[in-house]
PDB file of C-alpha atoms and ligand atoms in Angstrom:
ATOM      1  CA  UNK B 101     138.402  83.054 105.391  1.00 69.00           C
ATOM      2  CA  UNK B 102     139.312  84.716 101.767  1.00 89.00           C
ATOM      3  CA  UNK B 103     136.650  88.127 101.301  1.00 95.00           C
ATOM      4  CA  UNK B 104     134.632  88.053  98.424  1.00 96.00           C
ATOM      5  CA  UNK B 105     134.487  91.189  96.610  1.00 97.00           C
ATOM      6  CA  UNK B 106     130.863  91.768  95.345  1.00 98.00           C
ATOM      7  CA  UNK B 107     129.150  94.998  93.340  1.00 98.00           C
ATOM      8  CA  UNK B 108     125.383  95.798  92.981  1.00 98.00           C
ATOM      9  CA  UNK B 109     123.012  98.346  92.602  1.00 98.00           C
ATOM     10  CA  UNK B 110     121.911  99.392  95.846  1.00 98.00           C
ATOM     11  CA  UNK B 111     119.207 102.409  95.854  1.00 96.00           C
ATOM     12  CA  UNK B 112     120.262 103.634  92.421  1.00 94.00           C
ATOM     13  CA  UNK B 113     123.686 103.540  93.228  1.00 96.00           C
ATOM     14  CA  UNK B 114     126.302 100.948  92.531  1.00 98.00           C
ATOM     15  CA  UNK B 115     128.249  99.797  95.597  1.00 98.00           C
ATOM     16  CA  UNK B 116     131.617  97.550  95.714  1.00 98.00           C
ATOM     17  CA  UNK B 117     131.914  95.574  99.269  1.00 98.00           C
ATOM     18  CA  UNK B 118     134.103  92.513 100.599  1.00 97.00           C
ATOM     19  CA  UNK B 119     131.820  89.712 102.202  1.00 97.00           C
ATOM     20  CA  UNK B 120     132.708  86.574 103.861  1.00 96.00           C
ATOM     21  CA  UNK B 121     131.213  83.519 101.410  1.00 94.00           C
ATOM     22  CA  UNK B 122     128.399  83.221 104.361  1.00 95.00           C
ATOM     23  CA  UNK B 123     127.308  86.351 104.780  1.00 98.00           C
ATOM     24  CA  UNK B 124     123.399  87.068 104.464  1.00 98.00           C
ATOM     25  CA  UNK B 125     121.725  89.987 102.344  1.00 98.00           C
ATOM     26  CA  UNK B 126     119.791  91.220 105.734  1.00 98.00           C
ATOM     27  CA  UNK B 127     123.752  90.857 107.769  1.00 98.00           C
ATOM     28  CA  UNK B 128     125.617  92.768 104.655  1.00 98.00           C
ATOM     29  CA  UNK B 129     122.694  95.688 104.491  1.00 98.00           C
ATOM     30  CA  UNK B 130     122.066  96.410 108.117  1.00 98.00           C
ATOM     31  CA  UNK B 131     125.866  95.595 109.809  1.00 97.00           C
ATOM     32  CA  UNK B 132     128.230  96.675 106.857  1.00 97.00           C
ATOM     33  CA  UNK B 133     126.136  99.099 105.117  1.00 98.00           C
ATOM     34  CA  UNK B 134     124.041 100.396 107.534  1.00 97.00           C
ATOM     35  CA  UNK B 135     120.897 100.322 106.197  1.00 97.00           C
ATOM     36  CA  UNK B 136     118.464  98.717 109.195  1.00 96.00           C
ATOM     37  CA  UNK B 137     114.922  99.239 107.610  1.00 95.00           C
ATOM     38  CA  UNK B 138     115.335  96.145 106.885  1.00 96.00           C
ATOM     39  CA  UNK B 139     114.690  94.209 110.263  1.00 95.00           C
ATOM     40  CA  UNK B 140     116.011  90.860 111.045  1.00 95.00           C
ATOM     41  CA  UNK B 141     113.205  88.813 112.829  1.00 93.00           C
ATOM     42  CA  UNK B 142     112.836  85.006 112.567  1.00 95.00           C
ATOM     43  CA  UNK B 143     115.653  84.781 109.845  1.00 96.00           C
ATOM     44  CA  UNK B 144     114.218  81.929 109.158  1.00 96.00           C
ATOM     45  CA  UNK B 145     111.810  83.369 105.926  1.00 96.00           C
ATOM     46  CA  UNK B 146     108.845  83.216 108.223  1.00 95.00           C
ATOM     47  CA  UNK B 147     108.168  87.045 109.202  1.00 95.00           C
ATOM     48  CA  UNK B 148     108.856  88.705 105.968  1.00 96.00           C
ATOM     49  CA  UNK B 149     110.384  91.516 108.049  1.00 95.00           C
ATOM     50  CA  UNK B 150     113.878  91.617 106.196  1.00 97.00           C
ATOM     51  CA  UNK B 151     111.820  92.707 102.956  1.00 98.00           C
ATOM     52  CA  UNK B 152     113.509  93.894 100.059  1.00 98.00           C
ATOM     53  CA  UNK B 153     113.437  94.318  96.587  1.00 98.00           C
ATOM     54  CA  UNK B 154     115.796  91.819  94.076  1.00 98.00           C
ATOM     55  CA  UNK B 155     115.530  93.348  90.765  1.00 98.00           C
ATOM     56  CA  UNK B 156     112.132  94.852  91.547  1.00 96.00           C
ATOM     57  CA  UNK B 157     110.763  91.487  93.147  1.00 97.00           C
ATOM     58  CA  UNK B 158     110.139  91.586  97.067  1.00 97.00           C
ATOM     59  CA  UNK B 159     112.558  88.725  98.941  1.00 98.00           C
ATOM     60  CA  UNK B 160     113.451  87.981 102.450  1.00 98.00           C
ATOM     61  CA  UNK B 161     117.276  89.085 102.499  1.00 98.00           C
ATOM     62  CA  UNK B 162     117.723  86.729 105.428  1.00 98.00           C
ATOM     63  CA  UNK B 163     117.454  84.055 102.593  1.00 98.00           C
ATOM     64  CA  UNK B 164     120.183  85.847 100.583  1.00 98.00           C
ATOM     65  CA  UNK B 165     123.529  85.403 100.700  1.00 98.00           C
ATOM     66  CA  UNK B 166     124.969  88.619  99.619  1.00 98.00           C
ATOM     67  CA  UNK B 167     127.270  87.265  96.845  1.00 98.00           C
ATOM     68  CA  UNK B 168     124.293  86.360  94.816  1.00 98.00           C
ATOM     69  CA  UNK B 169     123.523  89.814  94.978  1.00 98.00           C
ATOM     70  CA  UNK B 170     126.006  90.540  92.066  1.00 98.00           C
ATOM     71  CA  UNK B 171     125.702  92.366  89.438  1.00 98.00           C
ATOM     72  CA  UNK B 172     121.830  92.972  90.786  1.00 98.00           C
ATOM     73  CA  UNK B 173     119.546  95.628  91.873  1.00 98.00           C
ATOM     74  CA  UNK B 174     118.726  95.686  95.363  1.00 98.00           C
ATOM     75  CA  UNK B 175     116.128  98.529  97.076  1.00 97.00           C
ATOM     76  CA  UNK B 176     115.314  98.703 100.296  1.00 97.00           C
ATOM     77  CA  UNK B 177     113.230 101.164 101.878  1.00 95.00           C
ATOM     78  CA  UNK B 178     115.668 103.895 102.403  1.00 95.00           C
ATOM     79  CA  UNK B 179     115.983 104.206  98.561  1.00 95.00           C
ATOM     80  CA  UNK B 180     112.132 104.358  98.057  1.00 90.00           C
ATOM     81  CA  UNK B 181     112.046 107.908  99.287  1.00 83.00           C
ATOM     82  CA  UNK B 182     114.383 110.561  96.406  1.00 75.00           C
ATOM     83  CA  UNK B 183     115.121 113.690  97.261  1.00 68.00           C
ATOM     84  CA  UNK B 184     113.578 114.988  93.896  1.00 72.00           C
ATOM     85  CA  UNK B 185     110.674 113.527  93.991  1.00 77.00           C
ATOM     86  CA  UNK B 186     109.952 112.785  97.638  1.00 85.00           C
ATOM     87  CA  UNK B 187     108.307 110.238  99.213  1.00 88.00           C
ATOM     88  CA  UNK B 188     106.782 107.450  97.924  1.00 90.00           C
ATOM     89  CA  UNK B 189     102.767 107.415  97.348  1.00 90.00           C
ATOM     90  CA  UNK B 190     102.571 104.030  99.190  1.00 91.00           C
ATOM     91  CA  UNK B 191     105.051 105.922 101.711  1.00 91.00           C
ATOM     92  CA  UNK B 192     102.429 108.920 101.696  1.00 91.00           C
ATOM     93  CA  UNK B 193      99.354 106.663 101.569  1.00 92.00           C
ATOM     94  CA  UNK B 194     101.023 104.554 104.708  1.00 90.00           C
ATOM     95  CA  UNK B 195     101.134 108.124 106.701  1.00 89.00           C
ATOM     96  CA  UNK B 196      97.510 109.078 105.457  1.00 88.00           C
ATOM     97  CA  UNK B 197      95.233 106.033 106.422  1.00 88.00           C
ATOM     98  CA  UNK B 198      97.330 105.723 109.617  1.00 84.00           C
ATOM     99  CA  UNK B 199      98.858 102.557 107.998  1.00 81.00           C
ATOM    100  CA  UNK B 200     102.720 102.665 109.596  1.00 74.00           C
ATOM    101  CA  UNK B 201     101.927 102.424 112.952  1.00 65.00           C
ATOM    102  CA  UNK B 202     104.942  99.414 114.254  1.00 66.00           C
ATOM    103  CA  UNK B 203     108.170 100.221 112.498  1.00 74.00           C
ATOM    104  CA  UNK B 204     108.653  96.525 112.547  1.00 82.00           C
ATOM    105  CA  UNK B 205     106.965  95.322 109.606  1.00 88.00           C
ATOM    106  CA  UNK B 206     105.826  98.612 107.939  1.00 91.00           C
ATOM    107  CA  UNK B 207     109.412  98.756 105.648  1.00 93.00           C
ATOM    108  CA  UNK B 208     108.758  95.197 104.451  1.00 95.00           C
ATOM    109  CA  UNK B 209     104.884  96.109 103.970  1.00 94.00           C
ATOM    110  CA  UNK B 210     105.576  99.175 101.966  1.00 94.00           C
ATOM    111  CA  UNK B 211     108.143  97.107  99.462  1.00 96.00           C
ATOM    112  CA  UNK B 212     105.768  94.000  99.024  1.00 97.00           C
ATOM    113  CA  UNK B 213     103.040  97.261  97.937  1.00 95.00           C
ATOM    114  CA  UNK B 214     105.630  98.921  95.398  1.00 95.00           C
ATOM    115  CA  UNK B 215     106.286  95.615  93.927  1.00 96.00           C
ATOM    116  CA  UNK B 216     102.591  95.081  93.449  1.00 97.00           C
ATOM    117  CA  UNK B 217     102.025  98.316  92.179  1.00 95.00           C
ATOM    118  CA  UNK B 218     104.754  98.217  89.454  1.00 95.00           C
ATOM    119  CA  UNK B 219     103.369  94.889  88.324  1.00 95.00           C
ATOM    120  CA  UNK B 220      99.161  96.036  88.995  1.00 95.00           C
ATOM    121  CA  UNK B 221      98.532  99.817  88.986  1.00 94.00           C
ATOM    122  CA  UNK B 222      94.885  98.848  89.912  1.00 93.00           C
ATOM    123  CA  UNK B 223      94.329  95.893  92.011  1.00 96.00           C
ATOM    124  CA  UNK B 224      91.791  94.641  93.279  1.00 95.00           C
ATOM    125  CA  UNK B 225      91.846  93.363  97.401  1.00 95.00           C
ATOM    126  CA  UNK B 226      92.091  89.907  97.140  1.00 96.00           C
ATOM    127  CA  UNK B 227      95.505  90.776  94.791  1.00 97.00           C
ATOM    128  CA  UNK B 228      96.408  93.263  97.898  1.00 96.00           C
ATOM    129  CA  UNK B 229      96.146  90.808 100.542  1.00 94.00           C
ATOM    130  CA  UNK B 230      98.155  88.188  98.594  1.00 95.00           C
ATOM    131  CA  UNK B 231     100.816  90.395  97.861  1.00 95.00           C
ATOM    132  CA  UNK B 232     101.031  91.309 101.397  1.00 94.00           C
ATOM    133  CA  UNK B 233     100.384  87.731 103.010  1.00 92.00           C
ATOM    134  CA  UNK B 234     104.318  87.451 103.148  1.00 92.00           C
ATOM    135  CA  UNK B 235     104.692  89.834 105.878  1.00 92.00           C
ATOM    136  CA  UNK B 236     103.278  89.239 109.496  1.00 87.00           C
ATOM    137  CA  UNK B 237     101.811  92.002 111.497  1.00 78.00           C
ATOM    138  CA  UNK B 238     100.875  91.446 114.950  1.00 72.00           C
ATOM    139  CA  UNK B 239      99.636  94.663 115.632  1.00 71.00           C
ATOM    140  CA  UNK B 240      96.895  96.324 113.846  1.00 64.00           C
ATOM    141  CA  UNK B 241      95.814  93.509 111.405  1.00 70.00           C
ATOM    142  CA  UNK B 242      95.730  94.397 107.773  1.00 82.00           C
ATOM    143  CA  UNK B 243      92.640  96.751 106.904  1.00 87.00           C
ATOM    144  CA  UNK B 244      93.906  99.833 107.078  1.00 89.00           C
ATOM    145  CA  UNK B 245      97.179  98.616 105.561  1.00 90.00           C
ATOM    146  CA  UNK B 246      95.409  97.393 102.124  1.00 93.00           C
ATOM    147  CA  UNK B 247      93.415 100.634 102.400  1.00 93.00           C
ATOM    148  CA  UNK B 248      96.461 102.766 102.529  1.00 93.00           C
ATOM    149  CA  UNK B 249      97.372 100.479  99.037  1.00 95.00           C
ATOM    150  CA  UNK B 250      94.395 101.042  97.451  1.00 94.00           C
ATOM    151  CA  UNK B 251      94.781 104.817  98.235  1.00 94.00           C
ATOM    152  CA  UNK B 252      98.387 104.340  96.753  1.00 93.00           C
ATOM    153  CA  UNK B 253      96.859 103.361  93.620  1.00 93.00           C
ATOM    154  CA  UNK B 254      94.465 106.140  93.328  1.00 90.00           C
ATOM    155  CA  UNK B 255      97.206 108.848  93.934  1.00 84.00           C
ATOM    156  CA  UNK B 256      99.327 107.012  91.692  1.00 66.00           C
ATOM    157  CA  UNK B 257      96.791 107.383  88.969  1.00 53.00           C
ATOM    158  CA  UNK B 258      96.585 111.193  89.619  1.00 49.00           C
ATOM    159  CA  UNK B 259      99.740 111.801  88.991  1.00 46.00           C
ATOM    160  CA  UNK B 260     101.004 112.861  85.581  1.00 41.00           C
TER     161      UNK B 260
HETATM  162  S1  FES Q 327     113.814  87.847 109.216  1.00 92.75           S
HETATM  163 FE1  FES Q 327     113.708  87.204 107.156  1.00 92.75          FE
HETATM  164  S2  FES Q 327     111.732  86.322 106.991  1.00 92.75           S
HETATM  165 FE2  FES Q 327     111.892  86.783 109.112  1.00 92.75          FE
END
């Protein structure tokens, strides 16, 4: 089958790759580019585990197919982290409150928080919980996860 060639904005950086028509987002990220924070789970947009960010707005990339991806700005978590600035305060906050502890769905929680946070600096829990009722966690249930958001948004607020 004929490659499609296909450029985005991927972490800051633009990227050029060839994809078959069919490929997904989650496939073209974690096979071709190697970028596997994003996990593949139901792929059916059930466990909001392939998180990632589509021009700042949190999708499932197993959803995607990558051509639609053109011209766009994809972030996943390995570009939430820059080497200038370091990590992320929702990256930070996740390590403080004792937030990350499955690597499964802790990528995908941390994007659906950024998003939030670029759209409400301040919010309140019921906005928290919504924002994160995309993603499933099995483990540890969600309260120290929206505390480690709310602790994002202080820290956030401290900084100049
Ligand atoms: S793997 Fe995409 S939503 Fe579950």
């Amino acid at each position: 089958m004929n490659q499609i060639d296909v450029s985005f904005k991927l972490n800051g950086q633009w990227v050029q790759v060839s994809v078959q028509p069919g490929t997904l987002l989650i496939d073209l990220l974690r096979d071709d580019l190697g970028l596997t924070g994003a996990k593949a789970g139901c792929r059916e947009g059930e466990c909001g585990a392939c998180t990632v960010l589509l021009d700042g707005e949190p999708v499932n990339s197993c959803l995607v197919p990558a051509i639609k991806v053109s011209g766009r700005d994809v972030v996943t978590i390995e570009g939430l982290a820059s080497e200038t600035a370091g990590l992320d305060p929702i990256q930070e906050s996740f390590m403080l409150e004792g937030a990350s502890q499955r690597v499964f769905c802790t990528p995908a929680m941390i994007l659906n928080a950024r998003a939030l946070l670029n759209r409400l600096p301040d919010p309140d829990e019921s906005e928290i919980k919504l924002a994160l009722s995309g993603v499933l966690c099995r483990c540890t249930g969600y309260r120290k996860i929206v505390q480690a958001v709310k602790t994002a948004a202080k820290m956030r607020g401290s900084r100049p």
